[in-house]
Phi, psi and omega in degrees: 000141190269176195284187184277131154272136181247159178284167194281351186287320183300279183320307144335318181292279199299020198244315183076037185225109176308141188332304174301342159266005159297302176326309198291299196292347190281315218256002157299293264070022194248025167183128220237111176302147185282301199198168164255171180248163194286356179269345184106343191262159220278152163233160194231149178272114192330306188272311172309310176287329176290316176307332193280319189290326190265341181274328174305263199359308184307305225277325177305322214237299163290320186276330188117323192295164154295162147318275159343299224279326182295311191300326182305307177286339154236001140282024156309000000 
């Protein structure tokens, strides 16, 4: 069954990230939306997105990495 999906606003709250940097990470490729919604607006999957935004975060902010470089590892 698949998880709750949330609007990017939701996720943002529960992340503690601004919206536009989901937006920024959705449209690098480092973090992939479930579906739209009938208004058009992006939806994301809960346990997926939040695990995928603290692991970018990590690999950014602790490790250091680029963007690029950030792209390699998690898309494997």
């Amino acid at each position: 069954m698949p998880g709750k999906l949330l609007k990017i606003g939701e996720l943002s709250r529960k992340v503690g990230v601004l919206p536009s940097t989901i937006n920024f990470y959705t449209n690098e490729g480092l973090l992939k939306e479930a579906a739209r919604s009938q208004g058009g607006y992006r939806l994301y999957n809960e346990s997926y997105a939040v695990s995928q935004i603290k692991k970018i975060q990590k690999l950014q902010y602790q490790k250091r990495l680029r963007i690029d470089e950030i792209r390699k590892i998690v898309n494997r």
